[in-house]
Every structure is written in C-alpha cells, then in structure tokens.
Amino acid sequence: MAAQGKKEHLYKILVIGDLGTGKTSIIKRYVHQFFSPHYRATIGVDFALKVLNWDNSTTIRLQLWDIAGQERFGNMTRVYYKEAVGAFVVFDVTRLSTFEAVQMWKADLDNKVLLPNGKAIPAVLLANKCDLASEGFLGNINQLDDYCREKGFHAWFETSAKENIGIEEAARSLVAKILENDETIDHPQPDGDGIRVGEEDGRAPKKTKCC
Amino acid sequence: MWLHWQREKELQIDEALRSSLVDVEALRRHAVSMGGLFHSDIRRRVWPKLVGVNMYHIKPYEGAPLTEHKDRAQVLLDVRRCSRRIPEHYSETRRQELQEKLLRVILRLLSEHPDLHYYQGFHDIVITFLLVGGEDFAYAIVNVLVQHHIRDFMDADMDRTKVIICYLRPLLRLESRTLERFIHKSECAYYFCLSWLITWFGHVVRRLDEACRLVDFLLASHPLMPVYLSGAIILSRESEVLAVDCEMASVHGLLSKIPERLSYEQVIVMAQQLFEKHPPQRLARNEGLKLGTSSLISTYKQFSRHTQNQHADHLLARGIVSPAPPRCWLDWLPSPSFSLFLRLLAFVAPVLLAVILFWIRHHYVRTNMEPTFSPRKSVPI
C-alpha cells in the first residue's frame, strides 16, 4: 500500500507514425522490457499500461495507445485521440518516407486533439532503429533540433527498441512536460490534477484524473 | 490416427464430393458442425467447393510485373511481419519461401482487381489458405472472397467497414441490453474487433488449426457471420466485461484480447444461434442500416447460387465444365451493388414507359384520329 498522501496521475499517450517504424516494438520494450523481431502489424489500435514511480510522492500510470500506421485507419482511430495529453511520433531512420510523413502525423495530431487550454499536446519525435543508423538517410542527426523547433515538437530522441536505447529518456522527457502542463493548466474539474492513492479500487484508474 | 467421428465424417464428405453434382449443402453442414473439416487434406478438397472454385481451371497471371506494383513496399512490410503465423517447425528457408509466395499472391490479386485496395490484415486472411493449400489454391479462393465476403473492406476508404461493425451493436442490444449499455457508457468504440472482422480472426488466433476451424465455419456461412462470431465472443465474456471499470481503456484492453481458454466450438454454435435468432435484416432494421449498401451482403444470393452447380473433381479433372447455375430473374437486373428498390425500378421503368406510350398512342388514335374519318362514300354501282 502506498504511503498516505501519495499522488497518482493517469495520462493518455498516443504513439503514432508510419507503418513499420517500430511503434509496437517501442511500447513493448518500454512496458515489458522485451524485444522481438516478430511483432505483427497493428490493426486499428492496441493498448498497454505502464506504471511509473516518478518520485517518492508521485505514481504515474501511462496509457499507451498504439495507433495503426496505415493511413486508411486514420478516420477510425480518431476516437482514441480524445483526452490524450502527450504523443510520441515515430519514424524509421532507414526509411526517408517515414520521416517525410512525420509532418503529416504531427498536423493530424494537432487537428484531432488539443489541451484544455487550446494548445497542442506535447509531442516527442523518436528517430527509431538508430542501431541501423549506418544505413540511415540523416547525415547530421543534430539538424533535428531545428526541425523540432519549427514543427512544434517538445524534443527528439534517437531510439532503438532492439538495443534499448533512448526510450526511457524519451518517456521521462514527455512525462515531465505533461506534468508541467498539468500544473499550469486550469482544470475544469476541481479534482482534475490527481487523486489520492487509496481512493482507487486497485484496478485500472478512473478517467477523471487526466486533464 | 483419426477418431471414430472423424472417419465417419470423412466418409460422408467423400460421398458429398463424389456425386456428379457436388452436394454443397452437405459440405456446408460438415464445415460448420462440431470439429469442422479437421484436416488439411479435407480442407484442400472442400474449401474450393464452398466458394465455387474449379481448381483445375486457374487462370495464369498475365498482368503487369508484380515487382512494379504500387502497393508492393507496404505489402512487403506486412508480409515480413507475419512470422507469428508461420508454424514453428518451418525452417528459415521455408519461411522465406512462404513469405515470397504470400507477397506474390497478394500482389497478383491486387493486380487482377485494380479497383480493390490493400488493407493491413488482408495478409492474415491469405496466409491461412497459403499454409493449407499452396500458392494457386490461396489465389483461387481469396480471388472469390475479395469479390464477395471481404469486398467492403477493400474500398478506398473504410466507410463500409465501419457500417459492417455497426451490426454488432444491435446484436448485443437484442441479446443483452445491460452489456450493450455498459460498453456504450464506457465510450469504448467497437473498433476493438476491427481486426477480427477484416482478418477473419487470423490476426488474433494463436494457432493455425484454430484459424482453419474458423475458416471452415466462415466459408460455409453468410458473409456477416464474422459479426455474429464477434458478438458470440463478447457475449460469452459478459460477466468479465461488467466487472471492469466502465471506461474506454479497461473495456478496450479486455475485449481486444481473445482469451486463450476460449472454446471456438462453443462460440461457433452460439454465433449460429444468434444468426438464426437475429438475422441481418433484423439487425439492419434495429440500427437503421441499409443492407443494400454492402456488397458482401447484396452479392450473397448470387454467390450462393453459383456454388450450387459444381461438378465433382474427377469430372473437372477431365476438363468437363460445371453446368451454368440456374438463372434467376433477378440476375437480369443491374448490379447487386444497387439497392433492391433501384434494381426493380430499372426493371419496371421500361415496362411502365412502354405501357404509357401504348396508352397515349391508343388514346390519340381514338380521340384525334376518329373525327378525321369521313363517312364512307357510297360508291355508285
């Protein structure tokens, strides 16, 4: 049982990007500390839960929504964007077309969901499969700093689900930004910025907590 | 070693297959009933008959080179990620060969039907047929499915796929109002079963024999049967669903995963009962849906008649062609993709027009022509 007064947050995070960029692998690595080269294509939407002990007084539950990469599912997956407070946009460093699609995914995200204050939800760009970077198209990966500023990304990280590189750091960066937003945004509900552990029944948390 | 019921069933299937005009209704009953077609040897002989395919007359591919197909890159990505579906005992070389065949079959189908669009999950349907009967077998059977059973899923967009999913809600409502209300209140969209419907459960089942058992059932049933099967799976988990928090993530998280212990035989029986109790027309009425907008529903009768007149394989092997299916007057009407009303209108309109023209002409002759008739002059003799 957690200590009295411990705060618990529930945040909904979207993982989007072109098909085959490794969205499912990143989630599996992050949630189950496991990688398999045999993941199947995601059809529609998958879902995973990660519990983070952020600090001594805060527990964070992350709902990770793994959105199918094929464009034709876009119309259908809109319903899952509701109430999201953060997103990972993933591209594959070995396929230029997946990087070119990042813009489209970011615009689509901003079009489908906003924070309660009307601003875009924080998005972190993941340059995945960086273990294969020698085959990559990005000559100087640091030029992504400018790209992120221009396109409104909170940050970017080189990641590899296979080699477990960068994923924890990227998640911490996104969650820190979400917490910062959570503290500054006025919530319409008085209990909107967290609930006390012990009010929960031990199962999946109620959705009244996030934004 | 086969069990007694399997030997009995095989004898009966053999009999149905050998009669000069194949007894497709008997084959359907065997495919649906307990245990289904239970063995690849039987499936290779029966599946083509269930969809009306002559395996001795498969058109060789003569289209554009498959290496240049526009969807090749995307299909390749999905094909490479289907290794979960390949039996574990396959060697690496055999796996690669199978994936190459899968890619070829899919691209060949897309090339033959340029109006169809590839969707992620299509490969999950094709691979089951490929594993059971090889490349030509998979091509020939899925070539029928893309024109009937899964046609709606292959549109440019997913609007008609969404309509198919819409049949699920009235089905649950008619069976368990509590469960339907619970799911509705949780704001969980029914998209958790999208992959079940568009892959015929190939994406979610764990073993090939399970996938094949469901294909037995679905090939022998109405094209909306995947909806009833989904309904049966959800209803069989009613108490589990009602025990989770009534919110989207919990309900989606629970329902999107099919439990390992699920008895497919039980849900097949349940799906059939649901179909008989609440046929598609009833669900459509209940939800305000139009049956005619769906190709898979509107072409079913035509498809079903086509499967009735097939010769046995020993005749087909000698090049004897199956007799043409009996004509139905509806066949003369325009494409089944139109609603029945429009099709009937197209049939009736020319007849009506002819009647009106005839009446006008008749009327004109009586009223306008008559006064012009002069009394016959008496001819002096």
Coordinates of C-alpha atoms in Angstrom, one line a residue:
Chain A
M1 CA 0.0 0.0 0.0
A2 CA 1.4 3.4 -0.9
A3 CA 2.1 6.0 1.7
Q4 CA -0.7 8.3 2.7
G5 CA -0.8 11.4 0.5
K6 CA 0.9 9.8 -2.5
K7 CA -0.3 11.3 -5.7
E8 CA -1.4 9.3 -8.6
H9 CA -1.8 10.6 -12.2
L10 CA -3.2 8.9 -15.2
Y11 CA -2.0 10.1 -18.6
K12 CA -3.1 9.0 -22.0
I13 CA -0.3 9.0 -24.6
L14 CA -0.5 8.3 -28.3
V15 CA 2.1 6.5 -30.3
I16 CA 1.8 7.4 -33.9
G17 CA 3.8 7.3 -37.1
D18 CA 4.1 5.5 -40.4
L19 CA 3.7 1.7 -40.6
G20 CA 6.7 -0.4 -39.8
T21 CA 8.5 2.3 -37.9
G22 CA 8.6 0.3 -34.7
K23 CA 5.8 1.8 -32.6
T24 CA 4.7 -1.5 -31.2
S25 CA 8.3 -2.5 -30.5
I26 CA 9.0 0.7 -28.6
I27 CA 5.9 0.1 -26.5
K28 CA 6.8 -3.5 -25.8
R29 CA 10.3 -2.5 -24.9
Y30 CA 9.1 0.3 -22.6
V31 CA 6.3 -1.7 -20.9
H32 CA 7.7 -5.3 -20.9
Q33 CA 11.4 -4.7 -21.3
F34 CA 11.4 -7.1 -24.1
F35 CA 12.1 -7.0 -27.9
S36 CA 11.0 -9.5 -30.5
P37 CA 11.7 -9.2 -34.3
H38 CA 8.4 -11.0 -34.8
Y39 CA 5.8 -8.3 -34.0
R40 CA 2.8 -8.3 -36.2
A41 CA 1.3 -5.2 -37.9
T42 CA -1.1 -3.3 -35.7
I43 CA -4.6 -3.3 -37.0
G44 CA -6.7 -0.5 -35.6
V45 CA -5.5 0.2 -32.1
D46 CA -3.6 -1.6 -29.4
F47 CA -3.3 -0.6 -25.8
A48 CA -0.7 -1.0 -23.0
L49 CA -0.4 0.3 -19.5
K50 CA 2.9 1.4 -17.8
V51 CA 3.2 2.3 -14.1
L52 CA 5.9 4.8 -13.2
N53 CA 7.1 5.6 -9.8
W54 CA 8.0 9.2 -10.7
D55 CA 9.3 10.2 -7.3
N56 CA 8.6 9.4 -3.7
S57 CA 5.3 11.1 -3.7
T58 CA 4.0 10.5 -7.3
T59 CA 2.9 7.5 -9.2
I60 CA 2.1 7.8 -12.8
R61 CA 0.0 5.5 -14.9
L62 CA 0.6 5.8 -18.6
Q63 CA -1.9 4.6 -21.0
L64 CA 0.0 4.0 -24.3
W65 CA -2.3 3.8 -27.3
D66 CA -0.6 2.2 -30.3
I67 CA -2.2 3.6 -33.4
A68 CA -2.1 1.6 -36.7
G69 CA 0.2 3.2 -39.2
Q70 CA -1.8 2.6 -42.4
E71 CA -3.4 5.8 -43.5
R72 CA -6.8 4.2 -44.2
F73 CA -7.3 3.6 -40.4
G74 CA -6.9 7.3 -39.7
N75 CA -10.6 8.1 -39.8
M76 CA -11.4 5.2 -37.5
T77 CA -8.7 5.9 -34.9
R78 CA -9.7 9.5 -34.3
V79 CA -11.9 8.4 -31.4
Y80 CA -8.8 7.2 -29.5
Y81 CA -7.2 10.7 -29.6
K82 CA -9.7 12.1 -27.2
E83 CA -8.2 13.3 -23.9
A84 CA -4.7 12.4 -24.9
V85 CA -2.1 14.6 -23.1
G86 CA 1.1 13.6 -25.0
A87 CA 2.3 11.8 -28.0
F88 CA 5.3 10.0 -29.5
V89 CA 5.7 10.5 -33.2
V90 CA 7.9 7.7 -34.6
F91 CA 9.9 7.5 -37.8
D92 CA 12.4 4.9 -39.1
V93 CA 15.9 6.3 -39.6
T94 CA 16.4 3.9 -42.5
R95 CA 13.4 5.0 -44.5
L96 CA 13.2 8.6 -45.6
S97 CA 9.5 8.3 -46.5
T98 CA 8.6 7.7 -42.8
F99 CA 10.4 10.9 -41.8
E100 CA 8.6 12.9 -44.6
A101 CA 5.4 11.6 -43.1
V102 CA 6.2 13.0 -39.6
Q103 CA 4.8 16.4 -40.6
M104 CA 1.6 14.8 -41.7
W105 CA 1.3 12.9 -38.4
K106 CA 2.0 16.0 -36.3
A107 CA -0.6 18.1 -38.2
D108 CA -3.1 15.3 -37.9
L109 CA -2.4 15.1 -34.2
D110 CA -2.9 18.8 -33.7
N111 CA -6.0 18.7 -35.7
K112 CA -7.6 15.9 -33.7
V113 CA -6.7 16.7 -30.1
L114 CA -5.8 19.8 -28.0
L115 CA -5.1 20.5 -24.4
P116 CA -7.9 22.1 -22.4
N117 CA -6.2 25.5 -22.8
G118 CA -6.4 25.1 -26.6
K119 CA -2.7 24.4 -27.1
A120 CA -1.2 21.5 -28.9
I121 CA -0.4 18.4 -26.8
P122 CA 3.3 17.9 -26.2
A123 CA 4.8 15.6 -28.8
V124 CA 8.2 13.9 -28.8
L125 CA 9.8 12.8 -32.0
L126 CA 11.5 9.4 -32.0
A127 CA 14.2 8.6 -34.6
N128 CA 13.8 4.8 -34.2
K129 CA 16.1 1.9 -35.3
C130 CA 19.1 4.1 -34.6
D131 CA 21.1 0.8 -34.2
L132 CA 20.8 0.7 -38.0
A133 CA 21.9 4.4 -38.4
S134 CA 24.7 3.5 -40.7
E135 CA 22.0 2.7 -43.3
G136 CA 20.2 5.9 -42.4
F137 CA 19.4 8.9 -44.5
L138 CA 20.1 11.5 -41.9
G139 CA 23.6 12.8 -42.4
N140 CA 23.7 15.1 -39.4
I141 CA 21.1 13.9 -37.0
N142 CA 21.6 17.1 -34.9
Q143 CA 19.7 19.1 -37.6
L144 CA 16.6 17.6 -36.0
D145 CA 16.9 20.4 -33.3
D146 CA 15.9 23.0 -35.8
Y147 CA 13.3 20.7 -37.3
C148 CA 11.6 20.1 -33.9
R149 CA 11.5 23.8 -33.1
E150 CA 10.0 24.6 -36.5
K151 CA 7.4 21.8 -36.3
G152 CA 6.5 22.3 -32.7
F153 CA 8.0 19.1 -31.1
H154 CA 8.9 19.3 -27.5
A155 CA 12.0 17.2 -28.0
W156 CA 13.5 14.4 -30.1
F157 CA 15.4 11.3 -29.2
E158 CA 17.3 8.6 -31.1
T159 CA 15.8 5.3 -30.1
S160 CA 16.3 1.6 -30.7
A161 CA 13.7 -0.8 -29.3
K162 CA 16.1 -3.6 -30.2
E163 CA 19.1 -2.3 -28.3
N164 CA 17.0 -0.5 -25.7
I165 CA 18.4 3.0 -26.5
G166 CA 16.7 6.3 -25.7
I167 CA 13.2 5.1 -24.9
E168 CA 13.3 5.6 -21.1
E169 CA 14.8 9.1 -21.6
A170 CA 12.2 10.0 -24.2
A171 CA 9.4 8.9 -21.9
R172 CA 10.8 10.8 -19.0
S173 CA 11.1 13.9 -21.1
L174 CA 7.5 13.6 -22.3
V175 CA 6.1 12.9 -18.9
A176 CA 8.0 15.8 -17.3
K177 CA 6.4 18.1 -19.9
I178 CA 3.0 16.6 -19.3
L179 CA 3.4 17.1 -15.5
E180 CA 4.5 20.7 -16.1
N181 CA 1.4 21.3 -18.3
D182 CA -0.8 19.6 -15.7
E183 CA 0.4 22.0 -13.0
T184 CA -0.1 25.1 -15.1
I185 CA -3.4 24.4 -16.8
D186 CA -6.6 25.2 -15.0
H187 CA -8.8 22.2 -14.9
P188 CA -12.5 22.5 -15.2
Q189 CA -13.0 19.8 -12.5
P190 CA -11.8 20.6 -9.0
D191 CA -10.2 17.2 -8.6
G192 CA -8.7 17.2 -12.0
D193 CA -5.0 17.2 -11.2
G194 CA -4.6 13.9 -9.5
I195 CA -6.2 11.7 -6.9
R196 CA -5.0 10.1 -3.8
V197 CA -4.0 6.5 -3.8
G198 CA -6.4 4.6 -1.7
E199 CA -9.4 6.2 -3.4
E200 CA -8.7 3.7 -6.1
D201 CA -10.0 0.2 -6.1
G202 CA -6.8 -1.4 -7.4
R203 CA -7.9 -1.8 -11.0
A204 CA -7.5 0.5 -13.9
P205 CA -7.8 4.1 -12.7
K206 CA -10.8 6.2 -13.4
K207 CA -10.5 8.7 -16.2
T208 CA -11.5 11.7 -14.2
K209 CA -7.8 12.2 -13.3
C210 CA -6.3 13.3 -16.5
C211 CA -6.7 16.8 -17.9
Chain B
M1 CA -4.9 -41.7 -36.1
W2 CA -8.3 -40.4 -36.7
L3 CA -11.1 -40.7 -34.2
H4 CA -14.3 -42.6 -35.0
W5 CA -16.4 -39.4 -35.6
Q6 CA -13.6 -38.1 -37.9
R7 CA -13.7 -41.3 -40.0
E8 CA -17.5 -41.2 -40.2
K9 CA -17.4 -37.5 -41.2
E10 CA -14.7 -38.1 -43.8
L11 CA -16.9 -40.8 -45.4
Q12 CA -19.8 -38.5 -45.6
I13 CA -17.7 -35.7 -47.0
D14 CA -16.3 -38.0 -49.6
E15 CA -19.8 -39.0 -50.7
A16 CA -20.9 -35.4 -51.0
L17 CA -17.8 -34.6 -53.0
R18 CA -18.1 -37.6 -55.4
S19 CA -21.7 -37.2 -56.5
S20 CA -21.5 -35.9 -60.1
L21 CA -23.2 -32.6 -58.9
V22 CA -21.4 -31.9 -55.6
D23 CA -23.7 -31.7 -52.5
V24 CA -22.6 -28.3 -51.4
E25 CA -25.3 -28.1 -48.7
A26 CA -23.9 -31.3 -47.1
L27 CA -20.4 -29.9 -47.2
R28 CA -21.6 -26.7 -45.6
R29 CA -23.2 -28.7 -42.7
H30 CA -19.9 -30.6 -42.1
A31 CA -17.8 -27.4 -42.2
V32 CA -20.0 -25.8 -39.6
S33 CA -20.7 -28.8 -37.3
M34 CA -18.5 -29.9 -34.4
G35 CA -14.8 -30.2 -35.4
G36 CA -15.4 -28.6 -38.8
L37 CA -13.3 -30.1 -41.6
F38 CA -10.5 -31.0 -39.1
H39 CA -7.7 -31.9 -41.6
S40 CA -5.7 -30.1 -44.3
D41 CA -6.3 -32.9 -46.8
I42 CA -10.1 -32.5 -46.4
R43 CA -9.9 -28.7 -46.4
R44 CA -7.9 -28.7 -49.7
R45 CA -10.8 -30.7 -51.3
V46 CA -13.8 -28.9 -49.6
W47 CA -12.8 -25.2 -49.3
P48 CA -12.8 -24.7 -53.2
K49 CA -16.3 -26.2 -53.4
L50 CA -17.6 -23.9 -50.6
V51 CA -16.7 -20.9 -52.8
G52 CA -17.4 -22.5 -56.2
V53 CA -13.8 -22.6 -57.4
N54 CA -12.6 -25.1 -60.1
M55 CA -9.1 -25.9 -59.0
Y56 CA -8.4 -27.5 -62.5
H57 CA -9.0 -24.2 -64.3
I58 CA -7.0 -21.5 -62.7
K59 CA -6.1 -18.6 -65.0
P60 CA -2.4 -18.0 -65.2
Y61 CA -1.3 -14.5 -64.3
E62 CA -0.7 -12.3 -67.4
G63 CA -0.8 -8.8 -65.9
A64 CA 2.0 -6.2 -65.3
P65 CA 5.1 -7.4 -63.5
L66 CA 4.4 -7.7 -59.8
T67 CA 7.7 -6.1 -58.9
E68 CA 6.4 -2.8 -60.0
H69 CA 3.1 -2.8 -58.2
K70 CA 2.4 0.4 -56.3
D71 CA 1.5 -1.3 -53.0
R72 CA 4.5 -3.6 -53.1
A73 CA 6.5 -1.8 -50.4
Q74 CA 3.6 -1.7 -48.0
V75 CA 2.6 -5.3 -48.5
L76 CA 6.2 -6.4 -48.1
L77 CA 6.4 -4.7 -44.7
D78 CA 3.3 -6.6 -43.5
V79 CA 4.5 -9.9 -45.1
R80 CA 7.8 -9.6 -43.2
R81 CA 5.9 -9.2 -40.0
C82 CA 3.7 -12.2 -40.3
S83 CA 6.2 -14.7 -38.9
R84 CA 3.9 -15.4 -35.9
R85 CA 1.5 -17.0 -38.3
I86 CA 4.1 -19.4 -39.7
P87 CA 4.3 -22.8 -37.9
E88 CA 7.3 -23.0 -35.6
H89 CA 8.8 -26.1 -37.2
Y90 CA 9.3 -24.3 -40.6
S91 CA 13.0 -23.8 -41.4
E92 CA 14.3 -20.3 -42.2
T93 CA 14.5 -21.1 -45.9
R94 CA 10.9 -22.5 -45.9
R95 CA 9.8 -19.4 -44.0
Q96 CA 11.3 -17.1 -46.6
E97 CA 9.8 -19.1 -49.5
L98 CA 6.4 -18.9 -47.8
Q99 CA 6.7 -15.1 -47.4
E100 CA 7.7 -14.7 -51.0
K101 CA 4.6 -16.7 -52.1
L102 CA 2.4 -14.6 -49.8
L103 CA 3.7 -11.4 -51.4
R104 CA 3.1 -12.8 -54.9
V105 CA -0.4 -14.0 -54.1
I106 CA -1.4 -10.6 -52.6
L107 CA 0.1 -8.6 -55.5
R108 CA -1.4 -10.9 -58.1
L109 CA -4.9 -10.4 -56.5
L110 CA -4.4 -6.6 -56.4
S111 CA -3.2 -6.5 -60.0
E112 CA -6.2 -8.6 -61.2
H113 CA -8.6 -6.2 -59.4
P114 CA -7.2 -2.7 -59.7
D115 CA -10.4 -1.4 -58.1
L116 CA -9.5 -3.1 -54.8
H117 CA -7.3 -1.5 -52.1
Y118 CA -4.9 -3.3 -49.9
Y119 CA -5.6 -3.1 -46.2
Q120 CA -3.3 -4.2 -43.3
G121 CA -4.8 -7.5 -42.2
F122 CA -5.5 -8.8 -45.7
H123 CA -2.3 -10.8 -45.5
D124 CA -3.7 -12.5 -42.4
I125 CA -6.5 -13.9 -44.5
V126 CA -4.3 -15.0 -47.4
I127 CA -1.7 -16.8 -45.3
T128 CA -4.2 -19.3 -43.9
F129 CA -5.1 -20.5 -47.4
L130 CA -1.5 -20.5 -48.4
L131 CA -0.4 -22.7 -45.5
V132 CA -3.2 -25.2 -46.2
G133 CA -3.1 -25.5 -50.0
G134 CA -0.2 -23.5 -51.5
E135 CA 0.0 -20.6 -53.9
D136 CA -2.6 -21.3 -56.6
F137 CA -5.0 -22.6 -54.0
A138 CA -4.8 -19.4 -51.9
Y139 CA -5.0 -17.2 -55.0
A140 CA -8.1 -19.0 -56.4
I141 CA -10.1 -19.0 -53.1
V142 CA -9.2 -15.5 -52.0
N143 CA -10.0 -14.3 -55.5
V144 CA -13.6 -15.2 -54.7
L145 CA -13.5 -13.7 -51.2
V146 CA -12.3 -10.3 -52.4
Q147 CA -15.3 -10.1 -54.7
H148 CA -17.8 -11.2 -52.1
H149 CA -17.1 -11.9 -48.4
I150 CA -14.5 -9.2 -47.8
R151 CA -15.3 -6.8 -50.7
D152 CA -16.4 -4.0 -48.4
F153 CA -13.1 -4.0 -46.6
M154 CA -11.2 -3.3 -49.8
D155 CA -12.7 0.0 -50.7
A156 CA -10.5 3.1 -51.0
D157 CA -11.7 4.2 -47.5
M158 CA -13.2 2.3 -44.6
D159 CA -16.7 3.7 -44.6
R160 CA -18.3 0.4 -45.5
T161 CA -16.1 -1.4 -43.0
K162 CA -17.5 0.9 -40.3
V163 CA -21.0 0.0 -41.4
I164 CA -20.3 -3.7 -41.0
I165 CA -19.0 -3.0 -37.5
C166 CA -22.3 -1.2 -36.8
Y167 CA -24.2 -4.5 -37.0
L168 CA -22.6 -5.6 -33.7
R169 CA -24.3 -3.1 -31.5
P170 CA -27.9 -4.0 -32.3
L171 CA -26.9 -7.7 -31.9
L172 CA -25.6 -7.1 -28.4
R173 CA -28.6 -4.9 -27.6
L174 CA -31.0 -7.6 -28.6
E175 CA -29.2 -10.2 -26.6
S176 CA -28.1 -8.2 -23.5
R177 CA -29.2 -4.7 -23.0
T178 CA -27.1 -4.5 -19.9
L179 CA -23.9 -5.3 -21.7
E180 CA -24.6 -3.1 -24.7
R181 CA -25.4 -0.1 -22.3
F182 CA -22.2 -0.8 -20.3
I183 CA -20.0 -0.7 -23.4
H184 CA -21.8 2.4 -24.7
K185 CA -21.3 4.1 -21.3
S186 CA -17.6 3.3 -21.3
E187 CA -17.3 5.2 -24.6
C188 CA -15.4 2.2 -26.0
A189 CA -15.9 2.1 -29.7
Y190 CA -16.4 -1.3 -31.3
Y191 CA -13.2 -1.0 -33.2
F192 CA -11.6 -3.4 -30.8
C193 CA -13.0 -6.1 -33.0
L194 CA -11.9 -4.5 -36.3
S195 CA -9.0 -6.9 -36.7
W196 CA -11.3 -9.9 -36.0
L197 CA -13.7 -8.9 -38.9
I198 CA -11.2 -7.9 -41.5
T199 CA -8.8 -10.8 -40.9
W200 CA -11.4 -13.5 -40.2
F201 CA -9.8 -13.7 -36.8
G202 CA -6.4 -14.7 -38.4
H203 CA -4.7 -11.7 -36.6
V204 CA -5.8 -12.8 -33.1
V205 CA -6.0 -16.6 -33.0
R206 CA -2.9 -18.3 -31.7
R207 CA -2.6 -21.5 -33.8
L208 CA -3.1 -22.5 -37.4
D209 CA -5.7 -25.2 -36.6
E210 CA -7.8 -22.5 -34.8
A211 CA -7.6 -20.2 -37.8
C212 CA -8.6 -23.1 -40.1
R213 CA -11.5 -24.1 -37.9
L214 CA -12.9 -20.6 -38.1
V215 CA -12.3 -20.5 -41.9
D216 CA -14.3 -23.8 -42.2
F217 CA -17.2 -22.1 -40.4
L218 CA -17.0 -18.7 -42.2
L219 CA -16.6 -20.1 -45.7
A220 CA -19.8 -22.1 -45.2
S221 CA -21.8 -19.2 -43.7
H222 CA -23.3 -15.9 -44.5
P223 CA -20.7 -13.1 -45.1
L224 CA -21.9 -11.3 -42.0
M225 CA -21.2 -14.3 -39.8
P226 CA -17.9 -12.8 -38.6
V227 CA -20.1 -10.1 -36.9
Y228 CA -22.1 -12.8 -35.2
L229 CA -19.0 -14.7 -34.2
S230 CA -17.6 -11.4 -32.7
G231 CA -20.9 -11.0 -30.9
A232 CA -20.8 -14.5 -29.5
I233 CA -17.2 -14.0 -28.2
I234 CA -18.2 -10.7 -26.5
L235 CA -21.4 -12.2 -25.0
S236 CA -19.5 -15.2 -23.7
R237 CA -17.4 -12.8 -21.7
E238 CA -20.3 -10.7 -20.4
S239 CA -19.5 -11.2 -16.7
E240 CA -15.8 -10.3 -17.2
V241 CA -16.7 -7.1 -19.1
L242 CA -19.2 -6.0 -16.5
A243 CA -16.6 -6.5 -13.7
V244 CA -14.1 -4.0 -15.2
D245 CA -14.2 -0.2 -14.8
C246 CA -16.7 1.3 -17.1
E247 CA -14.2 3.3 -19.1
M248 CA -12.7 3.1 -22.6
A249 CA -9.2 1.8 -21.7
S250 CA -10.4 -1.0 -19.4
V251 CA -13.1 -2.2 -21.8
H252 CA -10.9 -2.0 -24.9
G253 CA -8.0 -3.6 -23.1
L254 CA -10.1 -6.6 -22.0
L255 CA -12.1 -7.1 -25.2
S256 CA -9.4 -6.6 -27.7
K257 CA -7.6 -9.7 -26.5
I258 CA -9.2 -13.1 -27.1
P259 CA -8.7 -15.3 -24.1
E260 CA -6.5 -18.4 -24.5
R261 CA -9.1 -20.7 -23.0
L262 CA -11.9 -19.6 -25.4
S263 CA -13.7 -22.6 -26.9
Y264 CA -14.1 -21.9 -30.6
E265 CA -16.6 -24.7 -30.9
Q266 CA -18.8 -23.1 -28.3
V267 CA -18.8 -19.7 -29.9
I268 CA -19.4 -21.1 -33.3
V269 CA -22.6 -22.8 -32.0
M270 CA -23.6 -19.6 -30.3
A271 CA -22.9 -17.5 -33.4
Q272 CA -25.2 -19.7 -35.5
Q273 CA -27.9 -19.4 -32.9
L274 CA -27.5 -15.7 -32.9
F275 CA -27.7 -15.6 -36.7
E276 CA -31.0 -17.6 -36.7
K277 CA -32.5 -15.5 -33.9
H278 CA -31.5 -12.1 -35.2
P279 CA -30.9 -12.3 -39.0
P280 CA -29.1 -9.4 -40.7
Q281 CA -32.4 -7.8 -41.8
R282 CA -33.5 -7.6 -38.2
L283 CA -30.2 -6.0 -37.1
A284 CA -30.3 -3.6 -40.0
R285 CA -33.9 -2.5 -39.1
N286 CA -32.9 -2.2 -35.5
E287 CA -30.0 0.1 -36.2
G288 CA -31.4 1.9 -39.3
L289 CA -28.8 0.4 -41.6
K290 CA -29.4 -0.3 -45.3
L291 CA -28.5 -3.9 -46.3
G292 CA -28.1 -2.9 -50.0
T293 CA -25.1 -0.6 -49.4
S294 CA -22.9 -3.6 -48.5
S295 CA -21.5 -5.6 -51.4
L296 CA -20.8 -8.6 -49.2
I297 CA -24.5 -8.8 -48.2
S298 CA -26.1 -7.9 -51.6
T299 CA -24.0 -10.3 -53.6
Y300 CA -24.5 -13.2 -51.3
K301 CA -27.5 -14.8 -53.0
Q302 CA -25.8 -14.6 -56.4
F303 CA -22.7 -16.2 -54.9
S304 CA -24.6 -18.8 -53.1
R305 CA -26.4 -19.9 -56.3
H306 CA -23.1 -20.0 -58.1
T307 CA -21.8 -22.6 -55.6
Q308 CA -24.8 -24.9 -56.1
N309 CA -23.9 -26.3 -59.5
Q310 CA -20.4 -27.8 -59.3
H311 CA -19.1 -31.0 -60.8
A312 CA -17.1 -33.5 -58.8
D313 CA -13.3 -33.2 -59.0
H314 CA -13.0 -36.4 -61.1
L315 CA -15.1 -34.8 -63.8
L316 CA -13.4 -31.4 -63.5
A317 CA -10.0 -33.1 -63.9
R318 CA -11.1 -34.5 -67.2
G319 CA -11.9 -30.9 -68.4
I320 CA -15.7 -31.2 -68.0
V321 CA -17.0 -27.8 -67.1
S322 CA -19.7 -27.4 -64.4
P323 CA -23.1 -26.6 -65.6
A324 CA -24.2 -22.9 -65.5
P325 CA -26.1 -22.0 -62.4
P326 CA -29.9 -21.8 -62.8
R327 CA -30.9 -18.3 -63.9
C328 CA -32.9 -16.2 -61.6
W329 CA -35.0 -13.3 -62.9
L330 CA -33.1 -11.0 -60.5
D331 CA -29.9 -11.8 -62.5
W332 CA -31.2 -9.7 -65.3
L333 CA -31.4 -6.6 -63.1
P334 CA -28.5 -4.2 -62.7
S335 CA -25.5 -4.7 -60.5
P336 CA -26.3 -6.0 -57.0
S337 CA -24.4 -3.1 -55.5
F338 CA -27.6 -1.0 -56.1
S339 CA -30.4 -1.4 -53.6
L340 CA -33.2 -3.8 -54.5
F341 CA -35.6 -0.9 -55.0
L342 CA -33.4 0.7 -57.6
R343 CA -32.8 -2.6 -59.3
L344 CA -36.5 -3.3 -59.5
L345 CA -37.1 0.3 -60.7
A346 CA -34.6 -0.3 -63.5
F347 CA -36.6 -3.4 -64.5
V348 CA -40.1 -1.9 -64.1
A349 CA -39.4 1.6 -65.6
P350 CA -39.1 0.5 -69.3
V351 CA -42.2 -1.7 -68.9
L352 CA -44.1 1.3 -67.5
L353 CA -42.8 3.6 -70.2
A354 CA -44.0 1.1 -72.8
V355 CA -47.5 0.9 -71.3
I356 CA -47.7 4.7 -71.1
L357 CA -46.6 5.1 -74.8
F358 CA -49.1 2.4 -75.8
W359 CA -51.9 4.2 -73.9
I360 CA -51.0 7.6 -75.5
R361 CA -51.0 6.1 -78.9
H362 CA -54.2 4.3 -78.3
H363 CA -55.8 7.4 -76.9
Y364 CA -54.6 9.6 -79.7
V365 CA -55.9 7.2 -82.3
R366 CA -59.4 7.2 -80.7
T367 CA -59.8 10.9 -79.9
N368 CA -57.8 12.7 -82.6
M369 CA -58.0 10.3 -85.5
E370 CA -61.6 9.4 -85.3
P371 CA -63.1 12.7 -86.3
T372 CA -60.9 12.7 -89.4
F373 CA -62.6 9.6 -90.5
S374 CA -65.1 10.6 -93.2
P375 CA -68.1 8.5 -93.6
R376 CA -67.5 6.1 -96.3
K377 CA -68.9 7.5 -99.5
S378 CA -71.3 5.4 -101.3
V379 CA -70.0 4.2 -104.4
P380 CA -72.4 4.2 -107.2
I381 CA -72.7 0.9 -108.7

